[in-house]
Amino acid sequence: MEEAKISIATHAFNYGTGCFEGIRGYWNAEREQVYLVKLQHHFRRLLNSVRLLRIDIGLDAQQLCDIAVEIVRRSEYHEDVYVRPIAYKASPVIKVGLLHLQDAFCCFSAPMGDYFDINKGLSVTVSGWRRNDDNAIPARAKATGGYLNAALAIADAQDAGFDEAILLTHDGHVSEGSAANLFLVMNGKLITPPVADDILVGITRGAIMELAEKLGIPVAERRVDRTELYVADEIFLCGTGVQVASVTKVDGRKIGDGKMGEITRSIQDLYLSAVHGEVEEYMDWLTPVYGGRTG
Ligand code: PMP
């Protein structure tokens, strides 16, 4: 970390012209293994993000997976880890734009436990900040500059005593959390905002849909009104950092009985078992770091 230096004139530092990923690795003590979760999915999403930002990494998804595995392996982690690849506009120039600039790629890893206490229900608020629109700063590109939107929303929410913010689209529909997708449970069904409502197309969101199918829980991707949040039976957030976290209060209104709901708990349990390598059926989500295959 100390040796990896970039210029203060770097384009991405000045203008937010980078794309990144956040990938988790879970330590399985019994097998003395770190499992990276949905590695290929993350790098395929990064390759989509860089297409939008006209960054050429010059590496394919498999080569990127191999780099992530090597970084964790060489760091010799024996605990939960987080991997952060960033592709960015590297030229030291004062000029807005995306063309005729040098592109660069870096990747680092760090130990990481729970982002929120996932056993405690979260108290959230609907933010006054709107989610950045696809025609302004597309959420589909996981761009560094786009996270100013999330930073404003969560900072104000936490300043007002909430754990997290829920952002609405410009036309007032529920989009997502500051760094997490959102599911509602209503009448035994899961409901989540569609990809066209300015969400980051979350990899955990996709994983939850797979798990819901296995648990026999129907899932609908559809527009969600703000007030549906207040009357939902259960709500949870999901994401690489957040994992699966129950929301038990929205704008001071109790959700269900104010405790983590049954469906949320069953999804959280199955998700955590799957990512730790404890469910045979989902071993193909995982890339072991020490020995074995990659990808
Ligand atoms: N939305 C936003 C804005 C995020 O930053 C994240 C975290 N990457 C997510 C959703 C969840 O995405 P994923 O499940 O791929 O981590």
CSV table of C-alpha atoms in Angstrom, one decimal, residues 117-122 233-236 244-248 255-269 272:
chain,number,residue,atom,x,y,z
A,117,ASP,CA,-24.5,-5.5,12.4
A,118,ILE,CA,-26.7,-7.9,10.4
A,119,ASN,CA,-28.4,-9.3,13.5
A,120,LYS,CA,-29.7,-5.9,14.5
A,121,GLY,CA,-32.5,-4.4,12.4
A,122,LEU,CA,-31.7,-1.2,10.6
A,233,ASP,CA,-44.3,-7.0,5.9
A,234,GLU,CA,-40.5,-7.2,5.8
A,235,ILE,CA,-37.7,-5.2,4.1
A,236,PHE,CA,-34.1,-6.1,3.7
A,244,VAL,CA,-28.4,-9.5,3.9
A,245,ALA,CA,-29.5,-6.9,6.4
A,246,SER,CA,-33.0,-6.6,7.8
A,247,VAL,CA,-34.7,-3.1,7.8
A,248,THR,CA,-37.0,-2.9,10.8
A,255,ILE,CA,-41.9,-2.7,9.7
A,256,GLY,CA,-43.9,-5.8,10.6
A,257,ASP,CA,-43.5,-6.4,14.3
A,258,GLY,CA,-40.2,-4.4,14.3
A,259,LYS,CA,-38.0,-7.5,14.3
A,260,MET,CA,-36.2,-9.3,11.6
A,261,GLY,CA,-38.8,-11.2,9.6
A,262,GLU,CA,-38.9,-14.9,8.9
A,263,ILE,CA,-38.4,-14.7,5.2
A,264,THR,CA,-35.5,-12.3,5.6
A,265,ARG,CA,-33.9,-14.7,8.2
A,266,SER,CA,-34.3,-17.7,5.9
A,267,ILE,CA,-32.7,-15.8,3.0
A,268,GLN,CA,-29.9,-14.4,5.2
A,269,ASP,CA,-29.1,-17.9,6.6
A,272,LEU,CA,-24.3,-16.8,4.5
